[in-house]
C-alpha cells in the first residue's frame, strides 16, 4: 500500500525536535512525501545535529504504520493547502501546517466563540464559564476552548449540557494523550459530539511550550474571545494577544476588583474591551438577534426564608467563613450554621474547605459530573 | 500531618478506633492500651497560603497534597477545623473574647454531664447508646438524613457528629434532644480539606 500524503505529513510532525514553525517551513517548500524523502536522505536543508537526528528517526519510522495508527484511532489529518483543511486556518498568518482532528470538522461552519481562562478559577469563574458555554451553545453558537481544568472545562461542560451547538476543543497534547487525565470523560464527550483538534502529533506529551502555541489556534478559530477569569500572568494573555493580532473581538467577564483571578479580565475592561456579562452580550457582539437566546434560566430552587435571605446577603458573592457570616449578621454561630445548612440543601450555597460560597441559579442540565463543591 | 508519609498516618487508624495497639509476633500477641487524644495540624496546600486566590499551587498539586490524608483517617477525626487568616480589624479592634476561665467552667460542667453517662467524655460513648443519650429532634434527623443520602457523611461520621453535637448541646446547657442547631455546628466542625473536592 502506498500511504497518502497525509501519512508523510503526520510522520514528519512526529520527528524529534519538530515544532510547528519547522514543520510549516518544510511543508511550504515541498509536498509532504517529497519533504519526507529529503529528510530521510538528509537533504532537507537542515544542518548539523538536527538533520542527523531527523535522518536517523526517519530511517526508524514506518510511514505505513504511522498512518494505520491514525486510522485506528479515528484521527483525521489535515494538511495546509489540502481541500479538507479548515478554511478559517488556511487564511491565518501563522497557520498550523498540520491539524489532527477527531469528530466533525463541519462544526466550524457555525458561529464560534472562544471561552478561555485560568485553571485556578474561583467558583464564580467556573459558574460563569459554564453558564456562558451553555447559553451560547443553546443559541447555536459553537463554543471553542482548550479542555483545561477550571474555566475551559467548565465552558465545555456547559456547552455539552445545552445540547445545542456542539463544542470544539483545541488541545495541547497528541489526541491519544488525554490531558488533564481528570477530563477523560469530557475529552471523549467533546470528540463524540463536536470536534477535538490538535496541532501535536499522536503521542505528543503535554509539554508546557505547546499551550501558548495552541492558544493562537483557539484565537484563530473564534470570532469572539471571552476571558472569564485569569491572573495577570496567566496563559489567557497569549490567546488575547493572538486574537488582537487577528482582529478578533475580545470580551471580558467583569469580576470583583479584589479577586486576583479577575485581575486580567478587569484590566482588559479598563483598556476598553467590551464586557461579557452574559451570553446576550456575546450574541450582540456576534450580531446575532438576541431572540435566539431563549428565555432566562428559571430559578428552580426554593426561595430562602427571611433568616436565610439575610445570611445569603451577608455572604455576598465572595467566599466567607462561618465566623465572618456570624460577624456580619450578628446572629449566633448556631443560627448562622442552621441557615447555611438549609441554603446548602436548597442549592443556594456550597461549602468547600470550611468556606461558604454563594451559587448562581444554573438551570437544568448540569448533570455533567458535577458533584458537591 | 501532611508531611508524614500516608502509610504512617494510616497506621493510626486502628488505635484511634479501638484505643489499643496490637502487636503480633511469632511468639506472642500483645495488646497495649492506647487511648489518646490526637491533635494534628496540616497546611491547606503545599504553599501554605491556603484558600482561594493567595494560593499559588496548581489544582493537581493541591489534590495530591489533600490526598495524603486518606478519607478513612480524616473520617476518624471528631473535629476538623479550618483555621482562616484572622481579620486585621478583629485582631486590633474586635470585642474581647470570652475569658478562658469561664469557658473552663462550662467545659467542667459538660464533663460532669458526660461522667453521669458513665464515660469520661462524650467521644467515648458507644454507638449503641447514642439513641438513648443523644436522641435527635425531627429537624436534626431530617438534616442528617439529607447528608447521608447525598453521600457527604459516612456511617462512622454520623456517630461522630452525634457525639460532637451532644457535647455542643451540653456546653450550651441544652436539653436531652439534639436540635438542628447542634447538628449543624457539629457538621461545620467536620470541614473537608481544600483540594478534596477536586479529587472527588
PDB file of N, CA and C in Angstrom, chain B residues 89-136:
ATOM      1  N   UNK B  89      -8.966  43.758  61.365  1.00  0.00           N
ATOM      2  CA  UNK B  89      -9.849  44.531  62.251  1.00  0.00           C
ATOM      3  C   UNK B  89     -10.145  43.767  63.530  1.00  0.00           C
ATOM      4  N   UNK B  90     -10.402  42.462  63.359  1.00  0.00           N
ATOM      5  CA  UNK B  90     -10.734  41.639  64.509  1.00  0.00           C
ATOM      6  C   UNK B  90      -9.577  41.573  65.487  1.00  0.00           C
ATOM      7  N   UNK B  91      -8.352  41.529  64.938  1.00  0.00           N
ATOM      8  CA  UNK B  91      -7.168  41.423  65.804  1.00  0.00           C
ATOM      9  C   UNK B  91      -6.973  42.695  66.622  1.00  0.00           C
ATOM     10  N   UNK B  92      -7.187  43.837  65.981  1.00  0.00           N
ATOM     11  CA  UNK B  92      -6.849  45.102  66.624  1.00  0.00           C
ATOM     12  C   UNK B  92      -8.015  45.721  67.384  1.00  0.00           C
ATOM     13  N   UNK B  93      -9.227  45.554  66.827  1.00  0.00           N
ATOM     14  CA  UNK B  93     -10.336  46.326  67.384  1.00  0.00           C
ATOM     15  C   UNK B  93     -11.518  45.479  67.819  1.00  0.00           C
ATOM     16  N   UNK B  94     -11.418  44.152  67.594  1.00  0.00           N
ATOM     17  CA  UNK B  94     -12.572  43.313  67.880  1.00  0.00           C
ATOM     18  C   UNK B  94     -12.924  43.330  69.350  1.00  0.00           C
ATOM     19  N   UNK B  95     -14.151  42.929  69.670  1.00  0.00           N
ATOM     20  CA  UNK B  95     -14.529  42.860  71.083  1.00  0.00           C
ATOM     21  C   UNK B  95     -13.692  41.790  71.768  1.00  0.00           C
ATOM     22  N   UNK B  96     -13.383  41.956  73.059  1.00  0.00           N
ATOM     23  CA  UNK B  96     -12.572  40.945  73.732  1.00  0.00           C
ATOM     24  C   UNK B  96     -13.294  39.608  73.743  1.00  0.00           C
ATOM     25  N   UNK B  97     -12.543  38.537  73.564  1.00  0.00           N
ATOM     26  CA  UNK B  97     -13.148  37.220  73.542  1.00  0.00           C
ATOM     27  C   UNK B  97     -13.507  36.810  74.960  1.00  0.00           C
ATOM     28  N   UNK B  98     -14.308  35.744  75.066  1.00  0.00           N
ATOM     29  CA  UNK B  98     -14.701  35.233  76.374  1.00  0.00           C
ATOM     30  C   UNK B  98     -13.442  34.756  77.106  1.00  0.00           C
ATOM     31  N   UNK B  99     -13.296  35.101  78.396  1.00  0.00           N
ATOM     32  CA  UNK B  99     -12.096  34.639  79.114  1.00  0.00           C
ATOM     33  C   UNK B  99     -12.090  33.115  79.234  1.00  0.00           C
ATOM     34  N   UNK B 100     -10.906  32.516  79.156  1.00  0.00           N
ATOM     35  CA  UNK B 100     -10.827  31.061  79.171  1.00  0.00           C
ATOM     36  C   UNK B 100     -11.330  30.483  80.485  1.00  0.00           C
ATOM     37  N   UNK B 101     -11.245  31.279  81.579  1.00  0.00           N
ATOM     38  CA  UNK B 101     -11.709  30.759  82.868  1.00  0.00           C
ATOM     39  C   UNK B 101     -13.189  30.391  82.804  1.00  0.00           C
ATOM     40  N   UNK B 102     -13.996  31.258  82.136  1.00  0.00           N
ATOM     41  CA  UNK B 102     -15.426  30.965  82.097  1.00  0.00           C
ATOM     42  C   UNK B 102     -15.706  29.821  81.122  1.00  0.00           C
ATOM     43  N   UNK B 103     -14.870  29.715  80.065  1.00  0.00           N
ATOM     44  CA  UNK B 103     -15.019  28.571  79.160  1.00  0.00           C
ATOM     45  C   UNK B 103     -14.712  27.289  79.931  1.00  0.00           C
ATOM     46  N   UNK B 104     -13.652  27.347  80.756  1.00  0.00           N
ATOM     47  CA  UNK B 104     -13.250  26.166  81.517  1.00  0.00           C
ATOM     48  C   UNK B 104     -14.378  25.692  82.429  1.00  0.00           C
ATOM     49  N   UNK B 105     -15.125  26.645  82.984  1.00  0.00           N
ATOM     50  CA  UNK B 105     -16.264  26.267  83.842  1.00  0.00           C
ATOM     51  C   UNK B 105     -17.292  25.471  83.062  1.00  0.00           C
ATOM     52  N   UNK B 106     -17.616  25.986  81.861  1.00  0.00           N
ATOM     53  CA  UNK B 106     -18.622  25.287  81.049  1.00  0.00           C
ATOM     54  C   UNK B 106     -18.120  23.910  80.641  1.00  0.00           C
ATOM     55  N   UNK B 107     -16.813  23.841  80.327  1.00  0.00           N
ATOM     56  CA  UNK B 107     -16.252  22.551  79.943  1.00  0.00           C
ATOM     57  C   UNK B 107     -16.351  21.571  81.109  1.00  0.00           C
ATOM     58  N   UNK B 108     -16.056  22.081  82.333  1.00  0.00           N
ATOM     59  CA  UNK B 108     -16.125  21.214  83.512  1.00  0.00           C
ATOM     60  C   UNK B 108     -17.552  20.699  83.706  1.00  0.00           C
ATOM     61  N   UNK B 109     -18.542  21.595  83.496  1.00  0.00           N
ATOM     62  CA  UNK B 109     -19.941  21.173  83.634  1.00  0.00           C
ATOM     63  C   UNK B 109     -20.288  20.110  82.602  1.00  0.00           C
ATOM     64  N   UNK B 110     -19.829  20.332  81.345  1.00  0.00           N
ATOM     65  CA  UNK B 110     -20.109  19.367  80.294  1.00  0.00           C
ATOM     66  C   UNK B 110     -19.455  18.023  80.606  1.00  0.00           C
ATOM     67  N   UNK B 111     -18.269  18.068  81.179  1.00  0.00           N
ATOM     68  CA  UNK B 111     -17.574  16.832  81.569  1.00  0.00           C
ATOM     69  C   UNK B 111     -18.361  16.089  82.644  1.00  0.00           C
ATOM     70  N   UNK B 112     -18.937  16.864  83.586  1.00  0.00           N
ATOM     71  CA  UNK B 112     -19.728  16.231  84.632  1.00  0.00           C
ATOM     72  C   UNK B 112     -20.913  15.488  84.016  1.00  0.00           C
ATOM     73  N   UNK B 113     -21.554  16.152  83.032  1.00  0.00           N
ATOM     74  CA  UNK B 113     -22.687  15.507  82.358  1.00  0.00           C
ATOM     75  C   UNK B 113     -22.241  14.207  81.701  1.00  0.00           C
ATOM     76  N   UNK B 114     -21.049  14.234  81.063  1.00  0.00           N
ATOM     77  CA  UNK B 114     -20.535  13.034  80.412  1.00  0.00           C
ATOM     78  C   UNK B 114     -20.299  11.937  81.432  1.00  0.00           C
ATOM     79  N   UNK B 115     -19.758  12.328  82.612  1.00  0.00           N
ATOM     80  CA  UNK B 115     -19.490  11.342  83.664  1.00  0.00           C
ATOM     81  C   UNK B 115     -20.781  10.650  84.114  1.00  0.00           C
ATOM     82  N   UNK B 116     -21.885  11.430  84.181  1.00  0.00           N
ATOM     83  CA  UNK B 116     -23.164  10.837  84.587  1.00  0.00           C
ATOM     84  C   UNK B 116     -23.623   9.795  83.585  1.00  0.00           C
ATOM     85  N   UNK B 117     -23.138   9.917  82.349  1.00  0.00           N
ATOM     86  CA  UNK B 117     -23.479   8.907  81.341  1.00  0.00           C
ATOM     87  C   UNK B 117     -22.535   7.716  81.427  1.00  0.00           C
ATOM     88  N   UNK B 118     -21.578   7.778  82.358  1.00  0.00           N
ATOM     89  CA  UNK B 118     -20.701   6.632  82.583  1.00  0.00           C
ATOM     90  C   UNK B 118     -19.451   6.641  81.735  1.00  0.00           C
ATOM     91  N   UNK B 119     -19.161   7.773  81.084  1.00  0.00           N
ATOM     92  CA  UNK B 119     -17.925   7.853  80.288  1.00  0.00           C
ATOM     93  C   UNK B 119     -17.155   9.103  80.711  1.00  0.00           C
ATOM     94  N   UNK B 120     -15.874   9.162  80.350  1.00  0.00           N
ATOM     95  CA  UNK B 120     -15.089  10.331  80.725  1.00  0.00           C
ATOM     96  C   UNK B 120     -15.439  11.525  79.857  1.00  0.00           C
ATOM     97  N   UNK B 121     -15.695  11.259  78.581  1.00  0.00           N
ATOM     98  CA  UNK B 121     -16.132  12.339  77.695  1.00  0.00           C
ATOM     99  C   UNK B 121     -17.044  11.713  76.635  1.00  0.00           C
ATOM    100  N   UNK B 122     -17.816  12.560  75.955  1.00  0.00           N
ATOM    101  CA  UNK B 122     -18.826  12.034  75.029  1.00  0.00           C
ATOM    102  C   UNK B 122     -18.219  11.253  73.875  1.00  0.00           C
ATOM    103  N   UNK B 123     -16.952  11.528  73.529  1.00  0.00           N
ATOM    104  CA  UNK B 123     -16.310  10.809  72.434  1.00  0.00           C
ATOM    105  C   UNK B 123     -16.256   9.312  72.731  1.00  0.00           C
ATOM    106  N   UNK B 124     -16.303   8.932  74.043  1.00  0.00           N
ATOM    107  CA  UNK B 124     -16.210   7.514  74.399  1.00  0.00           C
ATOM    108  C   UNK B 124     -17.562   6.823  74.402  1.00  0.00           C
ATOM    109  N   UNK B 125     -18.634   7.578  74.129  1.00  0.00           N
ATOM    110  CA  UNK B 125     -19.966   6.961  74.141  1.00  0.00           C
ATOM    111  C   UNK B 125     -20.027   5.868  73.074  1.00  0.00           C
ATOM    112  N   UNK B 126     -20.432   4.661  73.448  1.00  0.00           N
ATOM    113  CA  UNK B 126     -20.553   3.629  72.420  1.00  0.00           C
ATOM    114  C   UNK B 126     -21.745   3.924  71.496  1.00  0.00           C
ATOM    115  N   UNK B 127     -21.628   3.476  70.243  1.00  0.00           N
ATOM    116  CA  UNK B 127     -22.643   3.800  69.237  1.00  0.00           C
ATOM    117  C   UNK B 127     -24.035   3.358  69.666  1.00  0.00           C
ATOM    118  N   UNK B 128     -24.122   2.204  70.368  1.00  0.00           N
ATOM    119  CA  UNK B 128     -25.458   1.682  70.678  1.00  0.00           C
ATOM    120  C   UNK B 128     -26.178   2.490  71.758  1.00  0.00           C
ATOM    121  N   UNK B 129     -25.417   3.367  72.445  1.00  0.00           N
ATOM    122  CA  UNK B 129     -26.086   4.168  73.478  1.00  0.00           C
ATOM    123  C   UNK B 129     -26.500   5.551  72.960  1.00  0.00           C
ATOM    124  N   UNK B 130     -26.177   5.845  71.697  1.00  0.00           N
ATOM    125  CA  UNK B 130     -26.429   7.208  71.196  1.00  0.00           C
ATOM    126  C   UNK B 130     -27.918   7.537  71.156  1.00  0.00           C
ATOM    127  N   UNK B 131     -28.761   6.551  70.769  1.00  0.00           N
ATOM    128  CA  UNK B 131     -30.194   6.829  70.698  1.00  0.00           C
ATOM    129  C   UNK B 131     -30.755   7.196  72.066  1.00  0.00           C
ATOM    130  N   UNK B 132     -30.136   6.616  73.111  1.00  0.00           N
ATOM    131  CA  UNK B 132     -30.626   6.847  74.471  1.00  0.00           C
ATOM    132  C   UNK B 132     -30.134   8.208  74.988  1.00  0.00           C
ATOM    133  N   UNK B 133     -28.830   8.516  74.820  1.00  0.00           N
ATOM    134  CA  UNK B 133     -28.285   9.729  75.433  1.00  0.00           C
ATOM    135  C   UNK B 133     -28.181  10.902  74.457  1.00  0.00           C
ATOM    136  N   UNK B 134     -28.267  10.633  73.157  1.00  0.00           N
ATOM    137  CA  UNK B 134     -28.177  11.739  72.200  1.00  0.00           C
ATOM    138  C   UNK B 134     -29.287  11.616  71.161  1.00  0.00           C
ATOM    139  N   UNK B 135     -30.555  11.614  71.613  1.00  0.00           N
ATOM    140  CA  UNK B 135     -31.653  11.494  70.639  1.00  0.00           C
ATOM    141  C   UNK B 135     -31.757  12.762  69.789  1.00  0.00           C
ATOM    142  N   UNK B 136     -32.250  12.595  68.562  1.00  0.00           N
ATOM    143  CA  UNK B 136     -32.322  13.716  67.626  1.00  0.00           C
ATOM    144  C   UNK B 136     -33.748  14.219  67.514  1.00  0.00           C
TER     145      UNK B 136
END
